CSV table of C-alpha atoms in Angstrom, one decimal:
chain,number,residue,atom,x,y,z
A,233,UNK,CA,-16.2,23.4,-10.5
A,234,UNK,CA,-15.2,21.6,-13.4
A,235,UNK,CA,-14.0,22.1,-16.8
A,236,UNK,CA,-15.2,18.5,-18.3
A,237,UNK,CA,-18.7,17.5,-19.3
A,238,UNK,CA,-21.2,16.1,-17.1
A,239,UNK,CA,-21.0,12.2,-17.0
A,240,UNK,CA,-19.3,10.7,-20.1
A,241,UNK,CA,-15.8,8.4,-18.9
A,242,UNK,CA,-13.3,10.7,-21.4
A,243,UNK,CA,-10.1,8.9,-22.2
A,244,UNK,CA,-6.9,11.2,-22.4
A,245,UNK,CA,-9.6,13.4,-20.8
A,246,UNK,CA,-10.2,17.0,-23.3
A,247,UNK,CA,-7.0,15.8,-25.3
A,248,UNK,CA,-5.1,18.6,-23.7
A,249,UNK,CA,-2.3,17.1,-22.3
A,250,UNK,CA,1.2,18.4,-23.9
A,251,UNK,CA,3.4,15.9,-26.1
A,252,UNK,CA,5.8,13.5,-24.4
A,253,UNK,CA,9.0,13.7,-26.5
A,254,UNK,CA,11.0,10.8,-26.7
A,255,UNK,CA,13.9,13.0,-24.7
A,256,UNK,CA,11.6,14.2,-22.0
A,257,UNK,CA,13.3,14.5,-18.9
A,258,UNK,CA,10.4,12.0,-17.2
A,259,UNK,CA,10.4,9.0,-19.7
A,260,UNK,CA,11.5,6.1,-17.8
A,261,UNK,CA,9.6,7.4,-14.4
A,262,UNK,CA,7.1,5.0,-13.0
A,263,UNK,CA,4.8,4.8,-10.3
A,264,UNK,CA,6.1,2.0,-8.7
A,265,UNK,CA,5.0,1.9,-5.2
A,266,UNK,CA,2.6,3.4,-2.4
A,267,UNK,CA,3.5,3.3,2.0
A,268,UNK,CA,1.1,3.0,4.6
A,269,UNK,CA,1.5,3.1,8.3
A,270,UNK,CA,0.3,0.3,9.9
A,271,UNK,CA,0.2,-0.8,13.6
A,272,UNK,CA,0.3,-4.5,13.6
A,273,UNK,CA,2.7,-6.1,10.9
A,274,UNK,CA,1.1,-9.5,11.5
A,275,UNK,CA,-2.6,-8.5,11.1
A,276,UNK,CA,-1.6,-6.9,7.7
A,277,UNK,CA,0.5,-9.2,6.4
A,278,UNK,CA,-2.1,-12.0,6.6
A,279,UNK,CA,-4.4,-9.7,4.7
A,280,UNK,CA,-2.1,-9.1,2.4
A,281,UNK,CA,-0.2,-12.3,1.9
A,282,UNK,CA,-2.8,-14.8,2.7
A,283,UNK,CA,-6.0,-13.3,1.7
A,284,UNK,CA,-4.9,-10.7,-1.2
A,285,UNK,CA,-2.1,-13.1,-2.1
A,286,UNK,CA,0.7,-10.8,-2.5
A,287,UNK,CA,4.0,-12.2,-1.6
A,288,UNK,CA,6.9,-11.1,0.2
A,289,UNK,CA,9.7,-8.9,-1.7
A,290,UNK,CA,12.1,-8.0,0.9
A,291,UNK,CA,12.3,-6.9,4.7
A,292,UNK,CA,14.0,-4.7,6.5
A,293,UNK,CA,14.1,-4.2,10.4
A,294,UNK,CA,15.8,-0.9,10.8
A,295,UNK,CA,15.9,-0.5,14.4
A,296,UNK,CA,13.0,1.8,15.5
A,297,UNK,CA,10.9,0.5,12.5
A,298,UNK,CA,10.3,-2.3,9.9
A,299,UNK,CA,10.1,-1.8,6.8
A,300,UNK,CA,8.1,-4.3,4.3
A,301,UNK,CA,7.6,-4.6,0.7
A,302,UNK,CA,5.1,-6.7,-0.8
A,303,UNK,CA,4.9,-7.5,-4.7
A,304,UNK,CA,2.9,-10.3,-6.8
A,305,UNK,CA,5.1,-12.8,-8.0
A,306,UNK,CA,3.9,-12.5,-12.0
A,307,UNK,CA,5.4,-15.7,-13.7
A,308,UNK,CA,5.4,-19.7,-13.1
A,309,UNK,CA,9.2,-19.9,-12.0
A,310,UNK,CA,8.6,-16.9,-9.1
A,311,UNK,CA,5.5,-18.3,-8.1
A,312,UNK,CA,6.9,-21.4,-7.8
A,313,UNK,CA,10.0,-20.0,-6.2
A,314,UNK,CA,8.9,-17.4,-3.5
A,315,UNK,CA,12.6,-16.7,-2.4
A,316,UNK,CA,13.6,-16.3,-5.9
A,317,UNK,CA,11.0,-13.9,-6.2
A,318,UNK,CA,12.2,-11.9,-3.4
A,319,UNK,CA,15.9,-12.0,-4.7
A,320,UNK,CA,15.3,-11.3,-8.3
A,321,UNK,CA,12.7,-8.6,-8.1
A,322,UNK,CA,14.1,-5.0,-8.2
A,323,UNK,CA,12.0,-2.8,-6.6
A,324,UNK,CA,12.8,0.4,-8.3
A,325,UNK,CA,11.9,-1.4,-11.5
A,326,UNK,CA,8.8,-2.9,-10.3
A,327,UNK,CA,5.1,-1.5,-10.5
A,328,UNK,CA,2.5,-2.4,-8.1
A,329,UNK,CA,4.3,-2.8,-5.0
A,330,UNK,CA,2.7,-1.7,-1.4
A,331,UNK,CA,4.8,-0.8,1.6
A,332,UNK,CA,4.5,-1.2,5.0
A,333,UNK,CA,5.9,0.9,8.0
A,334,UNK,CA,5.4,-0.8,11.4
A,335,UNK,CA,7.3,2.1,13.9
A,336,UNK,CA,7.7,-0.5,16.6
A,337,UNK,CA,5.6,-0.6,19.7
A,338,UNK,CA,2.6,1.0,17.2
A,339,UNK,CA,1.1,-2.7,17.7
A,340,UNK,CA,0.5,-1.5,21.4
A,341,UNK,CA,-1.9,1.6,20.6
A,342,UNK,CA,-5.3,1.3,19.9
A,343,UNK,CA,-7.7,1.8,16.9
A,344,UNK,CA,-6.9,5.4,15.9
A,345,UNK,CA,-3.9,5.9,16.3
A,346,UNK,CA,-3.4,5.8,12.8
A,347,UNK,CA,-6.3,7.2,10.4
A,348,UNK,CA,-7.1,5.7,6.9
A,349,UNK,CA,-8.0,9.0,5.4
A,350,UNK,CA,-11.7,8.7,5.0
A,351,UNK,CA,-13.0,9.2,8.5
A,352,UNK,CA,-13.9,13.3,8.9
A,353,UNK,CA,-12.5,15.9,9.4
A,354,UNK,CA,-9.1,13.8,9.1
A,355,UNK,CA,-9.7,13.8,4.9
A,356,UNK,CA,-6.9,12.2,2.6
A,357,UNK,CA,-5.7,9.1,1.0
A,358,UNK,CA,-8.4,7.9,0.0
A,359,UNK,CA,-7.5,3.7,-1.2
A,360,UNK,CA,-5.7,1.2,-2.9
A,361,UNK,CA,-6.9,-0.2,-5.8
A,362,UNK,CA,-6.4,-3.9,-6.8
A,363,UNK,CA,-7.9,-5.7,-9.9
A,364,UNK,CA,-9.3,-8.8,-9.6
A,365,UNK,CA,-10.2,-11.6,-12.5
A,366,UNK,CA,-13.5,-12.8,-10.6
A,367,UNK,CA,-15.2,-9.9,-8.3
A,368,UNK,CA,-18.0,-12.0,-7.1
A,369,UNK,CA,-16.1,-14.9,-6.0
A,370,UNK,CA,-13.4,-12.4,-4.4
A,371,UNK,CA,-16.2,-10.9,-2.0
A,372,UNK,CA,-17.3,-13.5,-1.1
A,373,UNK,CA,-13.9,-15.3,0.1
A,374,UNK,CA,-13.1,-11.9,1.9
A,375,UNK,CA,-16.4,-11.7,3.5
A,376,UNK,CA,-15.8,-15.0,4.9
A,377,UNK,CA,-12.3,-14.4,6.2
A,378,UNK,CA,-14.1,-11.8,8.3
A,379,UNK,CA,-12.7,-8.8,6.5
A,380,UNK,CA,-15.4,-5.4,6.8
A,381,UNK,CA,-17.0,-4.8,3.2
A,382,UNK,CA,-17.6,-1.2,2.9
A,383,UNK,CA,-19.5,-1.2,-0.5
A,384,UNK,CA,-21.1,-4.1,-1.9
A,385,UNK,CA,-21.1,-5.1,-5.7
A,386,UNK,CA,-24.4,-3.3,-7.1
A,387,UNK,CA,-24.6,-0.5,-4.5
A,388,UNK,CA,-24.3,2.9,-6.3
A,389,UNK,CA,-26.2,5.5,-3.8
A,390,UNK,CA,-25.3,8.7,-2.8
A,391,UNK,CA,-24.2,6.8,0.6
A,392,UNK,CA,-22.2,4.7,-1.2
A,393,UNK,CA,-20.1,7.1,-3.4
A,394,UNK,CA,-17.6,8.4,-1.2
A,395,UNK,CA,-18.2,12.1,-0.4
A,396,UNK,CA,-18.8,12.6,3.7
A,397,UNK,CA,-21.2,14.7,5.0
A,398,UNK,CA,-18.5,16.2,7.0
A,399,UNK,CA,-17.7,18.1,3.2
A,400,UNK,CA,-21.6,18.1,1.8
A,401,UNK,CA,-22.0,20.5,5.0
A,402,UNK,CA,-19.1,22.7,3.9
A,403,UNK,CA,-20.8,23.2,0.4
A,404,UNK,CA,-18.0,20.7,-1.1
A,405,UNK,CA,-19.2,17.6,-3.1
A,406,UNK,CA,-22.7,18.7,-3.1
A,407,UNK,CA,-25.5,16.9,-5.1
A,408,UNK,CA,-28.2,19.3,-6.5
A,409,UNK,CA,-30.6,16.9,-8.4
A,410,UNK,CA,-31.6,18.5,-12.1
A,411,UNK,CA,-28.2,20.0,-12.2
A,412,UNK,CA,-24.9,19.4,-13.8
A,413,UNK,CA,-23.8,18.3,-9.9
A,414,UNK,CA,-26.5,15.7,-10.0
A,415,UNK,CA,-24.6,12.4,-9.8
A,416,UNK,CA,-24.8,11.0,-13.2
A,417,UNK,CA,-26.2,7.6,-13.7
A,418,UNK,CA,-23.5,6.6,-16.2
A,419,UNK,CA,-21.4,7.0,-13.1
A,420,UNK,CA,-23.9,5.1,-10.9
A,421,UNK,CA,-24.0,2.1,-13.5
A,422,UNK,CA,-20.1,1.9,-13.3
A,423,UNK,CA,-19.2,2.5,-9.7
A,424,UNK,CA,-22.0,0.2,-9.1
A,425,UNK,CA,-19.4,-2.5,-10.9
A,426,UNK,CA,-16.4,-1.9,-8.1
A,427,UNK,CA,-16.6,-3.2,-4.7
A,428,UNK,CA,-14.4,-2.0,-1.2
A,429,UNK,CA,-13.3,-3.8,2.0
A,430,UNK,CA,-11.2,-2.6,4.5
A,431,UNK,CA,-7.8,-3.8,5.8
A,432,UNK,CA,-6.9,-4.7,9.4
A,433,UNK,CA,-5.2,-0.8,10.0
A,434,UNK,CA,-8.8,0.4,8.6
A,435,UNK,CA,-7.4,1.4,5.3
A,436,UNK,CA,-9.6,1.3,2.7
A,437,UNK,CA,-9.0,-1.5,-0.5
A,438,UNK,CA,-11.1,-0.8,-3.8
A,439,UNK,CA,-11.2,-3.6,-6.1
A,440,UNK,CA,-12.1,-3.5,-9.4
A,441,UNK,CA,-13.3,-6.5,-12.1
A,442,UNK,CA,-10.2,-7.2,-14.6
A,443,UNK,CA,-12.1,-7.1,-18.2
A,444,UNK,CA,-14.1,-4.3,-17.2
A,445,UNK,CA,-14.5,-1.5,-19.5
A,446,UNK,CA,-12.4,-3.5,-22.3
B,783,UNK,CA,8.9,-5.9,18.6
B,784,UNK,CA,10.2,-7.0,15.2
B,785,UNK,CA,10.3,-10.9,14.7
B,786,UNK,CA,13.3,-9.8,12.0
B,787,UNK,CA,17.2,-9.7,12.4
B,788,UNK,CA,18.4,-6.3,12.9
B,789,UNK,CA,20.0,-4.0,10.0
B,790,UNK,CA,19.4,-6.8,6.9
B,791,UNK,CA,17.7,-6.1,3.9
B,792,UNK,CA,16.2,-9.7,3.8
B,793,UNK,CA,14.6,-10.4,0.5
B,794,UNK,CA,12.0,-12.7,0.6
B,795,UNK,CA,12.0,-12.2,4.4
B,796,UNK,CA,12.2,-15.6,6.3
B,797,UNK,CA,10.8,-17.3,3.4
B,798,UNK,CA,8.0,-17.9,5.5
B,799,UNK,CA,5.5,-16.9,3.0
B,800,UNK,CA,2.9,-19.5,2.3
B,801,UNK,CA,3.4,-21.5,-1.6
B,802,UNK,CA,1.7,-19.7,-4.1
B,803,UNK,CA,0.2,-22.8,-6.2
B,804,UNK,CA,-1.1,-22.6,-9.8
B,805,UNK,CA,-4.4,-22.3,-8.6
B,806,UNK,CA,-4.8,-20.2,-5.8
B,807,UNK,CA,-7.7,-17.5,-5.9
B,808,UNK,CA,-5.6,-14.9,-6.0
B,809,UNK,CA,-3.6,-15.7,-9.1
B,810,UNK,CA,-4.2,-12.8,-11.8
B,811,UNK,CA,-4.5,-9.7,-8.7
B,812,UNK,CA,-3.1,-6.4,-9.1
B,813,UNK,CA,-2.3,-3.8,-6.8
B,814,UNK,CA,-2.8,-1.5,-9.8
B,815,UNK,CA,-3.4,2.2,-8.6
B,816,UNK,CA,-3.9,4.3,-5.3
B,817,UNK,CA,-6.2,7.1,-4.5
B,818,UNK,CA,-6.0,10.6,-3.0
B,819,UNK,CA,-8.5,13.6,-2.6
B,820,UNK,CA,-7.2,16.8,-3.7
B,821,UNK,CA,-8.6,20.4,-3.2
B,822,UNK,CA,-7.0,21.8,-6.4
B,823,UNK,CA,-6.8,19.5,-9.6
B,824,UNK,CA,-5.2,22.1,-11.9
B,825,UNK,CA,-2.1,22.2,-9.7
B,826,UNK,CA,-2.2,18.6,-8.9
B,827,UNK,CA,-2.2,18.0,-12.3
B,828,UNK,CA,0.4,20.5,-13.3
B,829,UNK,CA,2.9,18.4,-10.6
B,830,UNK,CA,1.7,15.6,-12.1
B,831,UNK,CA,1.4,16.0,-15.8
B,832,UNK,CA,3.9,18.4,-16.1
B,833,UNK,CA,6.5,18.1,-14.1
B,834,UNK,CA,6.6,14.4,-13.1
B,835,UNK,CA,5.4,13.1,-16.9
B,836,UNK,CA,2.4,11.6,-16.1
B,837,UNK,CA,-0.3,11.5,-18.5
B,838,UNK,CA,-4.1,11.8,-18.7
B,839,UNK,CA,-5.9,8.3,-18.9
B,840,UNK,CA,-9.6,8.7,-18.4
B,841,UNK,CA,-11.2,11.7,-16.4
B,842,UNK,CA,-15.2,11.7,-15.5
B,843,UNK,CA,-16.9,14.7,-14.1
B,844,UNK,CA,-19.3,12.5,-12.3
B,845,UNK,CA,-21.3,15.5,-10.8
B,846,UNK,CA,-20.3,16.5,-7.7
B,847,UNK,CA,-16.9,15.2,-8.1
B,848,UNK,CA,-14.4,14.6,-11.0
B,849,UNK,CA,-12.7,11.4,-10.9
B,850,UNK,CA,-9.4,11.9,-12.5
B,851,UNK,CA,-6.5,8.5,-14.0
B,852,UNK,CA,-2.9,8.9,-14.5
B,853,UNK,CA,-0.6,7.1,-16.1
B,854,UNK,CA,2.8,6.8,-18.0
B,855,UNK,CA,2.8,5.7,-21.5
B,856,UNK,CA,5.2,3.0,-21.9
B,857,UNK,CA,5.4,2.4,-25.4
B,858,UNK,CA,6.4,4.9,-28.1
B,859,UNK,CA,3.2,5.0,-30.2
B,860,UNK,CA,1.6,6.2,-27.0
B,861,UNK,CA,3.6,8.5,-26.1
B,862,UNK,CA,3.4,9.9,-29.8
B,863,UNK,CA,-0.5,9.5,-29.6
B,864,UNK,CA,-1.8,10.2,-26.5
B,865,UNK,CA,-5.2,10.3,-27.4
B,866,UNK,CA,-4.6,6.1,-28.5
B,867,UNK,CA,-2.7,5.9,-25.0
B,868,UNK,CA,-6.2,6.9,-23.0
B,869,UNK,CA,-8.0,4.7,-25.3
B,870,UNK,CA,-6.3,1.6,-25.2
B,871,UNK,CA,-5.4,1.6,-21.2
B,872,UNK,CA,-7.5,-0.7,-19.6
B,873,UNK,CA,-7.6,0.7,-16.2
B,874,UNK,CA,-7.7,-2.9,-14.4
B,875,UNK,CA,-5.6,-3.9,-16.4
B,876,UNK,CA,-2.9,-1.4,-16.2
B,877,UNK,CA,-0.1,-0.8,-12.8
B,878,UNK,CA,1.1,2.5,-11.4
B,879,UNK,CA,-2.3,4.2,-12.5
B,880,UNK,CA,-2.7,7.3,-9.9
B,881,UNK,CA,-6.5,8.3,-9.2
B,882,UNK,CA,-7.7,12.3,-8.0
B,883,UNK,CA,-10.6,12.8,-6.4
B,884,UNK,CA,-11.7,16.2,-6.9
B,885,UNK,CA,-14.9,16.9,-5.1
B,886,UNK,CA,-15.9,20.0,-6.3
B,887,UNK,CA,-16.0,22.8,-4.2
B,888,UNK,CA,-12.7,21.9,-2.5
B,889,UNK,CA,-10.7,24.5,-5.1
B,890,UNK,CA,-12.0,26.9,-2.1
B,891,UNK,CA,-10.9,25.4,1.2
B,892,UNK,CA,-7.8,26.4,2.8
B,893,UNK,CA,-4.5,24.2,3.5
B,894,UNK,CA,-5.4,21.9,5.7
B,895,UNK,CA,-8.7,20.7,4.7
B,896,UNK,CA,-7.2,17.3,3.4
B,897,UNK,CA,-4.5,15.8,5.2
B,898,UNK,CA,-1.4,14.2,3.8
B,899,UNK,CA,-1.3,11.5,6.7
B,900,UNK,CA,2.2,12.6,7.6
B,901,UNK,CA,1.1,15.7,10.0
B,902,UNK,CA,0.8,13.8,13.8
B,903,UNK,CA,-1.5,13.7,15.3
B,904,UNK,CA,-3.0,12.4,12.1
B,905,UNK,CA,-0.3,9.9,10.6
B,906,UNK,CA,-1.8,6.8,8.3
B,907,UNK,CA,-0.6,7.4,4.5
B,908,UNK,CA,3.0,7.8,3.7
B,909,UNK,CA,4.0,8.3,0.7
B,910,UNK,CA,3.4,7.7,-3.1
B,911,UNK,CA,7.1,6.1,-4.6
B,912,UNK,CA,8.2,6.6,-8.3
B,913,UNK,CA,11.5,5.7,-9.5
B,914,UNK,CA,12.8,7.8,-11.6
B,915,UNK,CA,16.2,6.9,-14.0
B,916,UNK,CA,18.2,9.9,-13.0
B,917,UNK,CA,17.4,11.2,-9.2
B,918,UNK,CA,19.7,14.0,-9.3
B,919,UNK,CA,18.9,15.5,-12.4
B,920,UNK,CA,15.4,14.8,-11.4
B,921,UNK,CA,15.5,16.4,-8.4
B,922,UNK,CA,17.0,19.8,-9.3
B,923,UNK,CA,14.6,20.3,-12.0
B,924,UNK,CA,11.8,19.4,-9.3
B,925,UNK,CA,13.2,21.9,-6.5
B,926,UNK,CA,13.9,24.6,-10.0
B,927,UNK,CA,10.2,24.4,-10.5
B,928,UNK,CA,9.5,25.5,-7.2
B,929,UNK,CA,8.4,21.6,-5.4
B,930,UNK,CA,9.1,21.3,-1.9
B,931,UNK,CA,12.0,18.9,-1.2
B,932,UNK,CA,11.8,17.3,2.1
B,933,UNK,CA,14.1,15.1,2.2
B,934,UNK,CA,17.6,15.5,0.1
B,935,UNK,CA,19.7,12.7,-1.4
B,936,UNK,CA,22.3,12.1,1.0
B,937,UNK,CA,20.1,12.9,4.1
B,938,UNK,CA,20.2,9.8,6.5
B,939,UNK,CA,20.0,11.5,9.6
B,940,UNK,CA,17.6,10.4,12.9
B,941,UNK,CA,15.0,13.6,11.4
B,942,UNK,CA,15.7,12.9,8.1
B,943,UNK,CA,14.0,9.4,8.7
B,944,UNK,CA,9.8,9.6,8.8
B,945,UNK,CA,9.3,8.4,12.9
B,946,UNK,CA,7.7,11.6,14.1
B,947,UNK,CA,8.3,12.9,17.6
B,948,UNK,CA,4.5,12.3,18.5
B,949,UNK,CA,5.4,8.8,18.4
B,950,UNK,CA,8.2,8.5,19.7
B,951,UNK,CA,6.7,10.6,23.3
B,952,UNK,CA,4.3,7.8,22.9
B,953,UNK,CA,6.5,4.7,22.8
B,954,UNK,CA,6.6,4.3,19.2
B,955,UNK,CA,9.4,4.1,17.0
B,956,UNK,CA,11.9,4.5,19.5
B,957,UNK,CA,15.4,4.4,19.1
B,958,UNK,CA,17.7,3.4,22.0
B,959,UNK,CA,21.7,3.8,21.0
B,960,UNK,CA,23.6,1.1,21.2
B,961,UNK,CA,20.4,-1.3,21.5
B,962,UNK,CA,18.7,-3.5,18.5
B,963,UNK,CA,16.3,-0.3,18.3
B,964,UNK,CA,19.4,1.6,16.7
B,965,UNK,CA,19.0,2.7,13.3
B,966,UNK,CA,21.1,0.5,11.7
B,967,UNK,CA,23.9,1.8,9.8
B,968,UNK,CA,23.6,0.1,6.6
B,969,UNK,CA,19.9,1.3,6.5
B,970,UNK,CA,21.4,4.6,6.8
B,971,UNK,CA,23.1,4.2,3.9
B,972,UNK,CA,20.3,3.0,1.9
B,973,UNK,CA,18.0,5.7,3.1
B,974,UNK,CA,20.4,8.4,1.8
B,975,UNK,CA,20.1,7.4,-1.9
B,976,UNK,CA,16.5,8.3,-2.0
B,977,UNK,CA,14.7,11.9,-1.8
B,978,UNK,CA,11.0,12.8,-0.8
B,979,UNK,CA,9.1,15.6,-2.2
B,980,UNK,CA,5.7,17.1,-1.6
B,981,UNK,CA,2.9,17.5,-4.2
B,982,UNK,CA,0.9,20.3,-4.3
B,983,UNK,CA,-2.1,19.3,-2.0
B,984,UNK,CA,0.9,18.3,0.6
B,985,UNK,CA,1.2,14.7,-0.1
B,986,UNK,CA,4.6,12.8,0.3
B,987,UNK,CA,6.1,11.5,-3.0
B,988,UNK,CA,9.4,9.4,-2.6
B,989,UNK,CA,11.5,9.4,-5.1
B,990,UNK,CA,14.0,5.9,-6.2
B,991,UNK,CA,17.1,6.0,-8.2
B,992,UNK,CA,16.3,3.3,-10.9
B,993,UNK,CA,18.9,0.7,-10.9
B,994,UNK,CA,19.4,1.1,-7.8
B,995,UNK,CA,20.6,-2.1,-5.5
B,996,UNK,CA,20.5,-4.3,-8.9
C-alpha cells in the first residue's frame, strides 16, 4: 500500500528522487497558481479579500465568464499601493496566487451545482492551503465572520482526518488498529496542529501555523 | 452578470479593494500549497517528479494514507543536495508546495473513482497553473512522454475555452454574438498563449509562458 515507513514525517522522502541538473529542461518551472469554480464572485471575494486578506491582481470579464486573480501584496510599497500591486505583479512569475472562474449566471444555481471535492462519491481536490502567523487568533476571527469550521485546532480523530466512509466501505483508506494501517499518533499530534474552514462555494481552506515544524 | 467592463485585463480591478494597513490580521498569510487525492502515487509522481521537475519535500505514511509534499528547489545548493532541500523547506513557510493524498487502497480502483472537477455534471476544481520558461519546448517534451494535451498553444477557439456545454443548457456561461457576453477578442488572444495538460489521475494542469505580458 505503501513503500515508506509507518509514521515518521521523511524529508526528501527515501532520498530517491533523481538529480536536478542545473540544465534540466524544468528549472525555472513554478507552481504558481491554482483555479476554482465558483458561483458567486462577491461571496468569494469577501472571503478572500476581506477575511483572508488577499488583494486584487487583475480582472478580466471575458464575455461568458470572469476571470479573477488574487495575490498577497508582500512588501510595504504594494501594500500601501493596492493598484500598484495589481500593475506591477506578473502573474506568471508569481507563486501563491488563486483564481477564480465565475461562468456568468452560475450565481443563479443553487448549492451544488459546483462540488468542492470532498463530498462522496464526487472525490477530488481536496483544499487550499494557507499559512497563517497566529492560528488561534485566525479561527477565531473566521468563526466570528460566520465562516463553517470543519476541523478545530486539537481535533485529531479518525472523523477528523479526512478519509470518507464512502472509501473505508470500498476497502480504501481503511484503519486496522495494531497494524501498520493504524493511524499513527505522530500523525495525530501534528494534524492535530492544522485547522479547516470552508469558503462560501464549499471549498475546503486548510490552514496551517507559520513556525510550525521549524 | 459581471460588475466589470467587457474584454479588459483590469489589473487591480476597480481598485475597489479595501487598504491593506500595516496591521491588519492578515498581514504574513500565504496561499502556500493545494491538495488533491490521487489513486496512483507512483504515476503521479512520475508526472510530477519527473517530467515536470518537482521534487520530494516531506512524505508521511500516516497509516491508512500517505501524505505526499512537492516542491521546486530554487536555490542551487538544493538542487545539488536534495536531501538539504527536504530538510530545510519549511512547509508553512514555503509557496507553490503541491500536496498528494494517497489513501491506500486507491492504486486499485478504476478511472473514475476521483474526479478532476472538470467532468459536468461534477465541475468545482479547475486547474493547477505552473509557468514554465519555455512553453513550447515544454510542451513537446510533455506530449513526447506520452501526457495528454488538452488544450494547444494557439487554441482560442469557443471549445477550446473551459465553459462546458452542461452549463451553458443551463444558463451558465453563455455567449450571445454580438452581445457583452461575446468572448472578447483580446481575451482570445491571451488564451491562445497558454496550454492545459492532464496529469495522470486526470487533473487539469495549465501551463504559462514565463514572461509573458511583462
Amino acid at each position: 500500500m505503501s513503500r515508506f515507513p509507518h509514521g515518521i514525517p521523511l524529508p526528501n522522502g527515501l532520498n530517491t528522487d533523481p538529480p536536478l541538473p542545473a540544465d534540466a529542461p524544468t528549472i525555472g518551472f513554478k507552481l504558481n497558481h491554482l483555479c476554482i469554480r465558483v458561483r458567486d464572485l462577491e461571496k468569494s471575494l469577501h472571503f478572500y479579500i476581506n477575511l483572508m486578506g488577499m488583494r486584487t491582481v487583475m480582472v478580466t470579464n471575458t464575455g461568458p465568464m470572469t476571470v479573477y486573480f488574487l495575490g498577497y501584496p508582500s512588501t510595504d510599497r504594494h501594500r500601501e499601493n493596492l493598484p500598484e500591486f495589481g500593475k506591477e505583479t506578473s502573474i506568471p512569475d508569481t507563486t501563491g496566487l488563486l483564481e477564480l472562474f465565475h461562468m456568468h449566471g452560475a450565481e443563479n444555481k443553487p448549492d451544488g451545482f459546483y462540488g468542492s471535492g470532498n463530498t462522496p462519491p464526487h472525490l477530488g481536490f481536496c483544499h487550499l492551503g494557507f499559512s497563517v502567523p497566529d492560528l488561534p487568533k485566525t479561527l477565531e476571527r473566521l468563526r466570528e465572520a460566520g465562516v463553517p469550521v470543519v476541523k478545530d485546532i486539537g481535533a485529531a480523530s479518525r472523523r477528523d482526518i479526512p478519509i470518507t466512509d464512502w472509501e473505508n466501505e470500498r476497502g480504501v483508506g481503511v484503519e486496522v488498529k495494531g497494524t501498520e494501517s493504524e493511524i499513527h499518533p505522530m500523525f495525530k499530534q501534528i494534524f492535530a496542529n492544522f485547522a479547516y474552514v470552508q469558503d462560501p462555494e464549499g471549498y475546503y481552506v486548510e490552514l496551517l501555523p507559520q513556525g510550525f515544524g521549524a
